[in-house]
Amino acid sequence: MSSTGLRAELEEYLKALNIDTVCLEHPEVFTVEEMMPHVQHLSGAHSKNLFLKDKKKKGLWLVTVLHDTQINLNDLAKKLNVGSGNLRFADEATMLEKLKVGQGCATPLALFCDNGDVRFVLDSRFLEGGYEKVYFHPMTNSATMGLKPDDFLTFVKKTGHQPMIVKFDD
């Protein structure tokens, strides 16, 4: 299915949950650095998303942090109890299979496509930062969607995922 079709599916899913969103179209972006000039005027928490695999246990992880957070994979592996040196970036084919999005489009909003194979890790600051909105790609990297933090948490739980809330250093 195309990213346009998946985005429409996502929007229907959110609508069925009575979750209101705002959406901003922008040029296709592949990094947070490319995205920020288009969205920095939007007040709220912007995300950086990493799709990772656990080398030993073959587990998959989607990690969502504030856009300006520096991530050390060895430190993150310790926080997640997978052992230092065991986290790697998962390949695009796996991301397409599990989340139906490709490189540059990793987003927790794609969790509605997952059948429970991906563990979700969320930076605690998305929920505790007092943000009016939290922002993610809506299945495409040519738009950014905002929703209330409580609505986002409702969405994640309705997809069958229990987020692992982790405190990341500022």
PDB file of C-alpha atoms in Angstrom:
ATOM      1  CA  MET A   1       0.000   0.000   0.000  1.00  0.00           C
ATOM      2  CA  SER A   2       1.224   3.520  -0.732  1.00  0.00           C
ATOM      3  CA  SER A   3       2.194   5.969   2.000  1.00  0.00           C
ATOM      4  CA  THR A   4      -0.873   8.018   0.975  1.00  0.00           C
ATOM      5  CA  GLY A   5      -3.138   5.017   1.550  1.00  0.00           C
ATOM      6  CA  LEU A   6      -1.466   4.205   4.866  1.00  0.00           C
ATOM      7  CA  ARG A   7      -1.784   7.811   5.976  1.00  0.00           C
ATOM      8  CA  ALA A   8      -5.506   7.692   5.185  1.00  0.00           C
ATOM      9  CA  GLU A   9      -5.785   4.443   7.188  1.00  0.00           C
ATOM     10  CA  LEU A  10      -3.971   6.082  10.103  1.00  0.00           C
ATOM     11  CA  GLU A  11      -6.264   9.104   9.968  1.00  0.00           C
ATOM     12  CA  GLU A  12      -9.333   6.819  10.011  1.00  0.00           C
ATOM     13  CA  TYR A  13      -7.880   4.854  12.948  1.00  0.00           C
ATOM     14  CA  LEU A  14      -7.299   8.076  14.910  1.00  0.00           C
ATOM     15  CA  LYS A  15     -10.762   9.367  14.013  1.00  0.00           C
ATOM     16  CA  ALA A  16     -12.320   6.111  15.302  1.00  0.00           C
ATOM     17  CA  LEU A  17     -10.514   6.751  18.612  1.00  0.00           C
ATOM     18  CA  ASN A  18     -11.899  10.331  18.680  1.00  0.00           C
ATOM     19  CA  ILE A  19      -8.367  11.736  18.500  1.00  0.00           C
ATOM     20  CA  ASP A  20      -8.041  15.182  16.934  1.00  0.00           C
ATOM     21  CA  THR A  21      -4.876  15.974  15.012  1.00  0.00           C
ATOM     22  CA  VAL A  22      -3.270  18.856  13.170  1.00  0.00           C
ATOM     23  CA  CYS A  23      -1.186  18.197  10.107  1.00  0.00           C
ATOM     24  CA  LEU A  24       1.419  20.248   8.280  1.00  0.00           C
ATOM     25  CA  GLU A  25       2.552  19.332   4.780  1.00  0.00           C
ATOM     26  CA  HIS A  26       6.204  20.015   3.952  1.00  0.00           C
ATOM     27  CA  PRO A  27       8.865  18.809   1.504  1.00  0.00           C
ATOM     28  CA  GLU A  28      10.063  15.227   1.953  1.00  0.00           C
ATOM     29  CA  VAL A  29      12.743  15.060   4.680  1.00  0.00           C
ATOM     30  CA  PHE A  30      15.047  12.238   5.737  1.00  0.00           C
ATOM     31  CA  THR A  31      16.636  13.643   8.890  1.00  0.00           C
ATOM     32  CA  VAL A  32      15.544  15.690  11.881  1.00  0.00           C
ATOM     33  CA  GLU A  33      17.923  18.428  10.715  1.00  0.00           C
ATOM     34  CA  GLU A  34      16.116  18.622   7.362  1.00  0.00           C
ATOM     35  CA  MET A  35      12.700  18.618   9.067  1.00  0.00           C
ATOM     36  CA  MET A  36      13.169  21.272  11.734  1.00  0.00           C
ATOM     37  CA  PRO A  37      13.171  24.373   9.496  1.00  0.00           C
ATOM     38  CA  HIS A  38       9.688  23.339   8.289  1.00  0.00           C
ATOM     39  CA  VAL A  39       8.181  22.611  11.711  1.00  0.00           C
ATOM     40  CA  GLN A  40      10.074  24.695  14.283  1.00  0.00           C
ATOM     41  CA  HIS A  41       7.238  27.247  14.374  1.00  0.00           C
ATOM     42  CA  LEU A  42       4.904  24.535  15.728  1.00  0.00           C
ATOM     43  CA  SER A  43       4.833  24.696  19.513  1.00  0.00           C
ATOM     44  CA  GLY A  44       5.335  21.292  21.114  1.00  0.00           C
ATOM     45  CA  ALA A  45       7.611  18.254  21.239  1.00  0.00           C
ATOM     46  CA  HIS A  46       9.156  17.136  17.970  1.00  0.00           C
ATOM     47  CA  SER A  47      10.471  13.597  17.648  1.00  0.00           C
ATOM     48  CA  LYS A  48      13.502  11.666  16.512  1.00  0.00           C
ATOM     49  CA  ASN A  49      12.724   7.991  15.894  1.00  0.00           C
ATOM     50  CA  LEU A  50      15.128   5.065  15.730  1.00  0.00           C
ATOM     51  CA  PHE A  51      14.157   1.601  14.510  1.00  0.00           C
ATOM     52  CA  LEU A  52      16.576  -0.828  16.143  1.00  0.00           C
ATOM     53  CA  LYS A  53      17.177  -4.533  16.510  1.00  0.00           C
ATOM     54  CA  ASP A  54      18.658  -6.511  19.367  1.00  0.00           C
ATOM     55  CA  LYS A  55      21.514  -8.502  17.832  1.00  0.00           C
ATOM     56  CA  LYS A  56      21.285 -11.422  20.290  1.00  0.00           C
ATOM     57  CA  LYS A  57      17.565 -11.858  20.912  1.00  0.00           C
ATOM     58  CA  LYS A  58      16.446 -10.613  17.492  1.00  0.00           C
ATOM     59  CA  GLY A  59      13.996  -8.217  19.168  1.00  0.00           C
ATOM     60  CA  LEU A  60      12.839  -5.044  17.416  1.00  0.00           C
ATOM     61  CA  TRP A  61      12.616  -1.660  19.085  1.00  0.00           C
ATOM     62  CA  LEU A  62      11.133   1.671  18.028  1.00  0.00           C
ATOM     63  CA  VAL A  63      12.700   4.401  20.146  1.00  0.00           C
ATOM     64  CA  THR A  64      11.118   7.869  20.164  1.00  0.00           C
ATOM     65  CA  VAL A  65      12.996  10.746  21.789  1.00  0.00           C
ATOM     66  CA  LEU A  66      12.870  14.526  21.633  1.00  0.00           C
ATOM     67  CA  HIS A  67      14.321  15.730  18.328  1.00  0.00           C
ATOM     68  CA  ASP A  68      17.513  17.172  19.832  1.00  0.00           C
ATOM     69  CA  THR A  69      18.404  14.195  22.045  1.00  0.00           C
ATOM     70  CA  GLN A  70      21.772  12.569  21.422  1.00  0.00           C
ATOM     71  CA  ILE A  71      21.522   8.771  21.559  1.00  0.00           C
ATOM     72  CA  ASN A  72      24.420   6.461  22.366  1.00  0.00           C
ATOM     73  CA  LEU A  73      23.344   2.932  21.369  1.00  0.00           C
ATOM     74  CA  ASN A  74      25.519   1.298  24.048  1.00  0.00           C
ATOM     75  CA  ASP A  75      23.960   3.446  26.787  1.00  0.00           C
ATOM     76  CA  LEU A  76      20.503   2.800  25.378  1.00  0.00           C
ATOM     77  CA  ALA A  77      21.168  -0.969  25.302  1.00  0.00           C
ATOM     78  CA  LYS A  78      21.967  -0.844  29.025  1.00  0.00           C
ATOM     79  CA  LYS A  79      18.754   1.104  29.753  1.00  0.00           C
ATOM     80  CA  LEU A  80      16.773  -1.526  27.825  1.00  0.00           C
ATOM     81  CA  ASN A  81      18.617  -4.459  29.435  1.00  0.00           C
ATOM     82  CA  VAL A  82      19.818  -5.887  26.128  1.00  0.00           C
ATOM     83  CA  GLY A  83      23.521  -5.620  26.957  1.00  0.00           C
ATOM     84  CA  SER A  84      26.086  -3.170  25.678  1.00  0.00           C
ATOM     85  CA  GLY A  85      26.897  -3.499  21.991  1.00  0.00           C
ATOM     86  CA  ASN A  86      23.768  -5.473  21.164  1.00  0.00           C
ATOM     87  CA  LEU A  87      21.609  -2.753  19.566  1.00  0.00           C
ATOM     88  CA  ARG A  88      21.906  -2.038  15.862  1.00  0.00           C
ATOM     89  CA  PHE A  89      19.848  -0.139  13.336  1.00  0.00           C
ATOM     90  CA  ALA A  90      17.362  -2.515  11.733  1.00  0.00           C
ATOM     91  CA  ASP A  91      17.334  -2.696   7.956  1.00  0.00           C
ATOM     92  CA  GLU A  92      14.741  -0.950   5.827  1.00  0.00           C
ATOM     93  CA  ALA A  93      13.183  -4.244   4.665  1.00  0.00           C
ATOM     94  CA  THR A  94      12.349  -5.144   8.274  1.00  0.00           C
ATOM     95  CA  MET A  95      10.901  -1.689   8.915  1.00  0.00           C
ATOM     96  CA  LEU A  96       8.750  -1.982   5.790  1.00  0.00           C
ATOM     97  CA  GLU A  97       7.578  -5.448   6.843  1.00  0.00           C
ATOM     98  CA  LYS A  98       6.721  -4.551  10.451  1.00  0.00           C
ATOM     99  CA  LEU A  99       5.726  -0.872  10.325  1.00  0.00           C
ATOM    100  CA  LYS A 100       4.928  -0.372   6.611  1.00  0.00           C
ATOM    101  CA  VAL A 101       7.242   2.660   6.386  1.00  0.00           C
ATOM    102  CA  GLY A 102      10.669   3.086   4.841  1.00  0.00           C
ATOM    103  CA  GLN A 103      13.842   4.957   5.636  1.00  0.00           C
ATOM    104  CA  GLY A 104      13.236   8.508   6.839  1.00  0.00           C
ATOM    105  CA  CYS A 105       9.659   7.683   7.867  1.00  0.00           C
ATOM    106  CA  ALA A 106      10.109   5.859  11.206  1.00  0.00           C
ATOM    107  CA  THR A 107       7.247   6.975  13.417  1.00  0.00           C
ATOM    108  CA  PRO A 108       5.378   5.674  16.454  1.00  0.00           C
ATOM    109  CA  LEU A 109       2.184   6.362  14.500  1.00  0.00           C
ATOM    110  CA  ALA A 110       3.136   3.305  12.413  1.00  0.00           C
ATOM    111  CA  LEU A 111       2.583   1.087  15.463  1.00  0.00           C
ATOM    112  CA  PHE A 112      -0.984   0.565  14.283  1.00  0.00           C
ATOM    113  CA  CYS A 113       0.547  -1.590  11.498  1.00  0.00           C
ATOM    114  CA  ASP A 114       2.590  -3.750  13.885  1.00  0.00           C
ATOM    115  CA  ASN A 115       1.341  -7.125  15.101  1.00  0.00           C
ATOM    116  CA  GLY A 116       3.166  -6.969  18.424  1.00  0.00           C
ATOM    117  CA  ASP A 117       6.683  -7.630  17.100  1.00  0.00           C
ATOM    118  CA  VAL A 118       8.046  -4.166  17.906  1.00  0.00           C
ATOM    119  CA  ARG A 119       8.693  -2.901  21.427  1.00  0.00           C
ATOM    120  CA  PHE A 120       8.078   0.818  21.850  1.00  0.00           C
ATOM    121  CA  VAL A 121      10.377   3.033  23.932  1.00  0.00           C
ATOM    122  CA  LEU A 122       9.217   6.587  24.633  1.00  0.00           C
ATOM    123  CA  ASP A 123      11.206   9.470  26.058  1.00  0.00           C
ATOM    124  CA  SER A 124       9.397  10.424  29.299  1.00  0.00           C
ATOM    125  CA  ARG A 125       9.645  14.115  28.379  1.00  0.00           C
ATOM    126  CA  PHE A 126       6.892  13.665  25.756  1.00  0.00           C
ATOM    127  CA  LEU A 127       4.458  12.980  28.588  1.00  0.00           C
ATOM    128  CA  GLU A 128       5.990  14.997  31.428  1.00  0.00           C
ATOM    129  CA  GLY A 129       7.177  18.076  29.522  1.00  0.00           C
ATOM    130  CA  GLY A 130       3.897  19.970  29.649  1.00  0.00           C
ATOM    131  CA  TYR A 131       3.634  20.018  25.852  1.00  0.00           C
ATOM    132  CA  GLU A 132       0.334  20.973  24.256  1.00  0.00           C
ATOM    133  CA  LYS A 133       1.147  18.812  21.220  1.00  0.00           C
ATOM    134  CA  VAL A 134       3.572  16.054  20.264  1.00  0.00           C
ATOM    135  CA  TYR A 135       4.605  15.714  16.617  1.00  0.00           C
ATOM    136  CA  PHE A 136       5.399  12.731  14.392  1.00  0.00           C
ATOM    137  CA  HIS A 137       5.375  11.775  10.709  1.00  0.00           C
ATOM    138  CA  PRO A 138       1.957  10.379   9.669  1.00  0.00           C
ATOM    139  CA  MET A 139       3.306   7.394   7.658  1.00  0.00           C
ATOM    140  CA  THR A 140       5.099   9.766   5.280  1.00  0.00           C
ATOM    141  CA  ASN A 141       8.091  12.049   5.675  1.00  0.00           C
ATOM    142  CA  SER A 142       6.397  14.827   3.721  1.00  0.00           C
ATOM    143  CA  ALA A 143       4.106  15.823   6.597  1.00  0.00           C
ATOM    144  CA  THR A 144       4.130  16.239  10.355  1.00  0.00           C
ATOM    145  CA  MET A 145       1.132  15.408  12.551  1.00  0.00           C
ATOM    146  CA  GLY A 146       0.487  16.794  16.013  1.00  0.00           C
ATOM    147  CA  LEU A 147      -1.723  15.401  18.736  1.00  0.00           C
ATOM    148  CA  LYS A 148      -2.188  15.888  22.469  1.00  0.00           C
ATOM    149  CA  PRO A 149       0.223  13.807  24.599  1.00  0.00           C
ATOM    150  CA  ASP A 150      -2.665  11.977  26.337  1.00  0.00           C
ATOM    151  CA  ASP A 151      -4.259  11.171  22.981  1.00  0.00           C
ATOM    152  CA  PHE A 152      -0.911   9.879  21.717  1.00  0.00           C
ATOM    153  CA  LEU A 153      -0.624   7.554  24.727  1.00  0.00           C
ATOM    154  CA  THR A 154      -4.200   6.345  24.142  1.00  0.00           C
ATOM    155  CA  PHE A 155      -3.317   5.628  20.509  1.00  0.00           C
ATOM    156  CA  VAL A 156      -0.190   3.643  21.453  1.00  0.00           C
ATOM    157  CA  LYS A 157      -2.070   1.520  23.987  1.00  0.00           C
ATOM    158  CA  LYS A 158      -4.948   0.887  21.539  1.00  0.00           C
ATOM    159  CA  THR A 159      -2.407  -0.544  19.083  1.00  0.00           C
ATOM    160  CA  GLY A 160      -1.624  -3.196  21.712  1.00  0.00           C
ATOM    161  CA  HIS A 161       1.723  -1.683  22.742  1.00  0.00           C
ATOM    162  CA  GLN A 162       2.661  -0.925  26.318  1.00  0.00           C
ATOM    163  CA  PRO A 163       5.242   1.842  25.984  1.00  0.00           C
ATOM    164  CA  MET A 164       8.444   1.567  27.942  1.00  0.00           C
ATOM    165  CA  ILE A 165       8.799   5.089  29.353  1.00  0.00           C
ATOM    166  CA  VAL A 166      12.481   5.968  29.730  1.00  0.00           C
ATOM    167  CA  LYS A 167      14.141   9.058  31.164  1.00  0.00           C
ATOM    168  CA  PHE A 168      16.747  10.364  28.736  1.00  0.00           C
ATOM    169  CA  ASP A 169      19.263  12.983  29.797  1.00  0.00           C
ATOM    170  CA  ASP A 170      18.554  16.533  28.691  1.00  0.00           C
TER     171      ASP A 170
END
